[in-house]
């Protein structure tokens, strides 16, 4: 079984004061930071641009990944790479050229992640498996934090794991100490966690709860 990685999303923290929670998350041993970029087109909300990622560069030595919930994701590759993202995830539903976009990211020295929405079949990964550094299976409908996990999406995790035993597989949405082990059992190994980390127990304790169920 691949090592479990915890990928906190900053979406549920007040952005005006996000440096402190991100510093706490890094200190609590997160494996990477997941930036949820929304353009108001691919999904209704608008979140933030590369400038916010840039402003967090000094937070510590940790992988930054951008989850582009945007139309024409390739329009944002340069900006998020320059801002410090070493992995960029784009949606299969937002392009006709997933294969070429993976190659474009690799030519920039950036890891390529492909994401699919709950309504998208898992077989869209098939033709690009050899180009992918990671597959992201949404376990909520993209656009908002704090939603309930859509358990049916975990069947796609299991199918993708069978198609690609060594591919890092990320789940995104509704993760907490109850759902994380279920998603791990299904075959995921990277867990995006957003709103769970805003709980009153505080980030160190909440991160410990998550690490304790990673198995
Ligand atoms: C939703 C984002 C997710 C979300 C996760 O569109 O892609 O990363 O922030 O938040 P929780 O963990 O609260 O579901
Ligand atoms: Zn996300």
GROMACS .gro file of C-alpha atoms and ligand atoms in nm:
model
  230
    1UNK     CA    1   0.000   0.000   0.000
    2UNK     CA    2   0.140   0.344  -0.095
    3UNK     CA    3   0.230   0.585   0.187
    4UNK     CA    4  -0.066   0.802   0.292
    5UNK     CA    5  -0.017   1.176   0.237
    6UNK     CA    6  -0.224   1.452   0.398
    7UNK     CA    7  -0.289   1.751   0.170
    8UNK     CA    8  -0.456   2.039   0.357
    9UNK     CA    9  -0.662   2.278   0.145
   10UNK     CA   10  -0.661   2.644   0.250
   11UNK     CA   11  -1.009   2.704   0.107
   12UNK     CA   12  -1.190   2.703   0.442
   13UNK     CA   13  -0.955   2.948   0.618
   14UNK     CA   14  -1.009   3.328   0.605
   15UNK     CA   15  -0.774   3.421   0.322
   16UNK     CA   16  -0.682   3.758   0.475
   17UNK     CA   17  -0.503   3.577   0.756
   18UNK     CA   18  -0.413   3.248   0.594
   19UNK     CA   19  -0.034   3.261   0.653
   20UNK     CA   20  -0.064   3.159   1.020
   21UNK     CA   21  -0.286   2.849   0.970
   22UNK     CA   22  -0.066   2.738   0.680
   23UNK     CA   23   0.244   2.777   0.898
   24UNK     CA   24   0.070   2.566   1.166
   25UNK     CA   25  -0.028   2.305   0.907
   26UNK     CA   26   0.333   2.278   0.787
   27UNK     CA   27   0.460   2.255   1.146
   28UNK     CA   28   0.202   1.981   1.215
   29UNK     CA   29   0.357   1.765   0.943
   30UNK     CA   30   0.136   1.807   0.637
   31UNK     CA   31   0.281   1.643   0.325
   32UNK     CA   32   0.177   1.922   0.084
   33UNK     CA   33  -0.051   2.227   0.052
   34UNK     CA   34  -0.350   2.206  -0.185
   35UNK     CA   35  -0.458   2.538  -0.338
   36UNK     CA   36  -0.817   2.541  -0.466
   37UNK     CA   37  -0.826   2.780  -0.761
   38UNK     CA   38  -1.174   2.861  -0.892
   39UNK     CA   39  -1.254   3.093  -1.182
   40UNK     CA   40  -1.630   3.145  -1.148
   41UNK     CA   41  -1.675   2.967  -1.485
   42UNK     CA   42  -1.580   2.602  -1.439
   43UNK     CA   43  -1.742   2.629  -1.092
   44UNK     CA   44  -1.958   2.921  -0.963
   45UNK     CA   45  -1.724   3.061  -0.694
   46UNK     CA   46  -1.406   3.259  -0.754
   47UNK     CA   47  -1.129   3.199  -0.498
   48UNK     CA   48  -0.778   3.338  -0.558
   49UNK     CA   49  -0.496   3.366  -0.811
   50UNK     CA   50  -0.126   3.286  -0.816
   51UNK     CA   51  -0.046   3.598  -0.610
   52UNK     CA   52  -0.184   3.429  -0.298
   53UNK     CA   53   0.036   3.123  -0.354
   54UNK     CA   54   0.335   3.354  -0.410
   55UNK     CA   55   0.262   3.529  -0.078
   56UNK     CA   56   0.288   3.196   0.105
   57UNK     CA   57   0.628   3.098  -0.039
   58UNK     CA   58   0.807   3.168   0.291
   59UNK     CA   59   0.583   2.935   0.492
   60UNK     CA   60   0.822   2.642   0.481
   61UNK     CA   61   0.979   2.376   0.263
   62UNK     CA   62   0.667   2.191   0.146
   63UNK     CA   63   0.516   2.091  -0.190
   64UNK     CA   64   0.260   2.336  -0.328
   65UNK     CA   65  -0.003   2.202  -0.569
   66UNK     CA   66  -0.266   2.401  -0.755
   67UNK     CA   67  -0.605   2.239  -0.814
   68UNK     CA   68  -0.729   2.436  -1.115
   69UNK     CA   69  -1.106   2.432  -1.117
   70UNK     CA   70  -1.094   2.662  -1.416
   71UNK     CA   71  -1.179   2.665  -1.786
   72UNK     CA   72  -0.871   2.672  -2.017
   73UNK     CA   73  -0.644   2.554  -1.735
   74UNK     CA   74  -0.335   2.589  -1.956
   75UNK     CA   75  -0.381   2.967  -1.938
   76UNK     CA   76  -0.278   2.949  -1.571
   77UNK     CA   77   0.012   2.702  -1.586
   78UNK     CA   78   0.291   2.961  -1.610
   79UNK     CA   79   0.156   3.182  -1.328
   80UNK     CA   80   0.111   2.899  -1.076
   81UNK     CA   81   0.444   2.742  -1.166
   82UNK     CA   82   0.616   3.078  -1.118
   83UNK     CA   83   0.434   3.120  -0.785
   84UNK     CA   84   0.595   2.797  -0.659
   85UNK     CA   85   0.355   2.512  -0.747
   86UNK     CA   86   0.547   2.196  -0.835
   87UNK     CA   87   0.229   2.006  -0.921
   88UNK     CA   88  -0.065   2.141  -1.119
   89UNK     CA   89  -0.394   1.953  -1.135
   90UNK     CA   90  -0.641   2.033  -1.414
   91UNK     CA   91  -0.984   1.892  -1.485
   92UNK     CA   92  -1.052   1.645  -1.767
   93UNK     CA   93  -1.385   1.825  -1.818
   94UNK     CA   94  -1.208   2.157  -1.887
   95UNK     CA   95  -1.002   2.057  -2.192
   96UNK     CA   96  -1.005   1.857  -2.517
   97UNK     CA   97  -0.628   1.807  -2.486
   98UNK     CA   98  -0.548   1.642  -2.152
   99UNK     CA   99  -0.260   1.447  -2.310
  100UNK     CA  100  -0.096   1.757  -2.454
  101UNK     CA  101  -0.145   1.956  -2.131
  102UNK     CA  102   0.035   1.686  -1.932
  103UNK     CA  103   0.324   1.710  -2.180
  104UNK     CA  104   0.318   2.090  -2.150
  105UNK     CA  105   0.345   2.071  -1.770
  106UNK     CA  106   0.632   1.822  -1.795
  107UNK     CA  107   0.815   2.053  -2.036
  108UNK     CA  108   0.793   2.315  -1.760
  109UNK     CA  109   0.930   2.072  -1.500
  110UNK     CA  110   0.593   2.054  -1.327
  111UNK     CA  111   0.411   1.736  -1.216
  112UNK     CA  112   0.082   1.675  -1.400
  113UNK     CA  113  -0.237   1.584  -1.214
  114UNK     CA  114  -0.570   1.510  -1.381
  115UNK     CA  115  -0.896   1.553  -1.188
  116UNK     CA  116  -1.247   1.422  -1.257
  117UNK     CA  117  -1.582   1.538  -1.120
  118UNK     CA  118  -1.829   1.299  -0.956
  119UNK     CA  119  -2.028   1.264  -1.283
  120UNK     CA  120  -1.723   1.181  -1.496
  121UNK     CA  121  -1.641   0.812  -1.564
  122UNK     CA  122  -1.304   0.687  -1.440
  123UNK     CA  123  -1.207   0.551  -1.782
  124UNK     CA  124  -1.113   0.903  -1.897
  125UNK     CA  125  -0.782   0.838  -1.719
  126UNK     CA  126  -0.703   0.538  -1.942
  127UNK     CA  127  -0.548   0.717  -2.247
  128UNK     CA  128  -0.323   0.943  -2.039
  129UNK     CA  129  -0.207   0.713  -1.760
  130UNK     CA  130   0.148   0.710  -1.891
  131UNK     CA  131   0.158   1.093  -1.881
  132UNK     CA  132   0.019   1.134  -1.528
  133UNK     CA  133   0.200   1.199  -1.202
  134UNK     CA  134  -0.129   1.182  -1.010
  135UNK     CA  135  -0.502   1.119  -1.054
  136UNK     CA  136  -0.754   1.321  -0.850
  137UNK     CA  137  -1.101   1.176  -0.797
  138UNK     CA  138  -1.338   1.438  -0.659
  139UNK     CA  139  -1.545   1.304  -0.370
  140UNK     CA  140  -1.766   1.616  -0.369
  141UNK     CA  141  -1.892   1.837  -0.648
  142UNK     CA  142  -1.621   2.101  -0.689
  143UNK     CA  143  -1.675   2.457  -0.579
  144UNK     CA  144  -1.717   2.451  -0.204
  145UNK     CA  145  -1.558   2.319   0.115
  146UNK     CA  146  -1.756   2.159   0.397
  147UNK     CA  147  -1.966   1.921   0.183
  148UNK     CA  148  -2.049   1.557   0.260
  149UNK     CA  149  -1.836   1.293   0.086
  150UNK     CA  150  -2.012   1.124  -0.210
  151UNK     CA  151  -1.936   0.761  -0.122
  152UNK     CA  152  -2.017   0.635  -0.473
  153UNK     CA  153  -1.705   0.817  -0.599
  154UNK     CA  154  -1.490   0.571  -0.407
  155UNK     CA  155  -1.583   0.298  -0.657
  156UNK     CA  156  -1.389   0.504  -0.912
  157UNK     CA  157  -1.090   0.514  -0.678
  158UNK     CA  158  -1.091   0.134  -0.663
  159UNK     CA  159  -1.119   0.108  -1.042
  160UNK     CA  160  -0.837   0.358  -1.100
  161UNK     CA  161  -0.616   0.174  -0.848
  162UNK     CA  162  -0.676  -0.148  -1.042
  163UNK     CA  163  -0.588   0.031  -1.369
  164UNK     CA  164  -0.276   0.192  -1.221
  165UNK     CA  165  -0.132   0.016  -0.914
  166UNK     CA  166   0.156   0.264  -0.879
  167UNK     CA  167  -0.021   0.591  -0.960
  168UNK     CA  168  -0.062   0.837  -0.669
  169UNK     CA  169  -0.441   0.873  -0.631
  170UNK     CA  170  -0.585   1.174  -0.452
  171UNK     CA  171  -0.937   1.217  -0.313
  172UNK     CA  172  -1.074   1.561  -0.253
  173UNK     CA  173  -1.381   1.656  -0.054
  174UNK     CA  174  -1.543   1.551   0.272
  175UNK     CA  175  -1.231   1.399   0.426
  176UNK     CA  176  -1.208   1.359   0.803
  177UNK     CA  177  -1.090   1.079   1.041
  178UNK     CA  178  -1.400   0.874   0.954
  179UNK     CA  179  -1.390   0.903   0.575
  180UNK     CA  180  -1.014   0.903   0.526
  181UNK     CA  181  -0.963   0.535   0.617
  182UNK     CA  182  -1.260   0.439   0.399
  183UNK     CA  183  -1.105   0.622   0.104
  184UNK     CA  184  -0.768   0.463   0.182
  185UNK     CA  185  -0.930   0.120   0.181
  186UNK     CA  186  -1.074   0.202  -0.161
  187UNK     CA  187  -0.722   0.266  -0.290
  188UNK     CA  188  -0.648   0.638  -0.244
  189UNK     CA  189  -0.319   0.751  -0.092
  190UNK     CA  190  -0.338   1.133  -0.095
  191UNK     CA  191  -0.614   1.300   0.108
  192UNK     CA  192  -0.717   1.661   0.065
  193UNK     CA  193  -0.858   1.797   0.389
  194UNK     CA  194  -1.017   2.140   0.412
  195UNK     CA  195  -1.294   2.227   0.656
  196UNK     CA  196  -1.207   1.949   0.905
  197UNK     CA  197  -0.891   2.147   0.991
  198UNK     CA  198  -1.093   2.453   1.099
  199UNK     CA  199  -1.235   2.264   1.400
  200UNK     CA  200  -1.208   2.406   1.758
  201UNK     CA  201  -0.949   2.145   1.865
  202UNK     CA  202  -0.688   2.335   1.666
  203UNK     CA  203  -0.465   2.232   1.375
  204UNK     CA  204  -0.200   2.028   1.565
  205UNK     CA  205  -0.462   1.803   1.731
  206UNK     CA  206  -0.671   1.772   1.413
  207UNK     CA  207  -0.367   1.682   1.202
  208UNK     CA  208  -0.274   1.420   1.462
  209UNK     CA  209  -0.626   1.271   1.439
  210UNK     CA  210  -0.584   1.242   1.064
  211UNK     CA  211  -0.235   1.095   1.084
  212UNK     CA  212  -0.358   0.840   1.337
  213UNK     CA  213  -0.609   0.694   1.089
  214UNK     CA  214  -0.373   0.688   0.790
  215UNK     CA  215  -0.265   0.335   0.876
  216LIG     C1  216  -1.371   2.168  -0.347
  216LIG     C2  217  -1.220   2.162  -0.331
  216LIG     C3  218  -1.177   2.079  -0.216
  216LIG     C4  219  -1.234   2.129  -0.084
  216LIG     C5  220  -1.213   2.029   0.025
  216LIG     O1  221  -1.402   2.220  -0.473
  216LIG     O2  222  -1.160   2.108  -0.446
  216LIG     O3  223  -1.034   2.077  -0.207
  216LIG     O4  224  -1.170   2.249  -0.048
  216LIG     O5  225  -1.277   2.080   0.135
  216LIG     P1  226  -1.348   1.986   0.244
  216LIG     O6  227  -1.236   1.902   0.300
  216LIG     O7  228  -1.404   2.084   0.343
  216LIG     O8  229  -1.449   1.905   0.170
  217LIG    ZN1  230  -0.937   2.074  -0.430
   0.00000   0.00000   0.00000
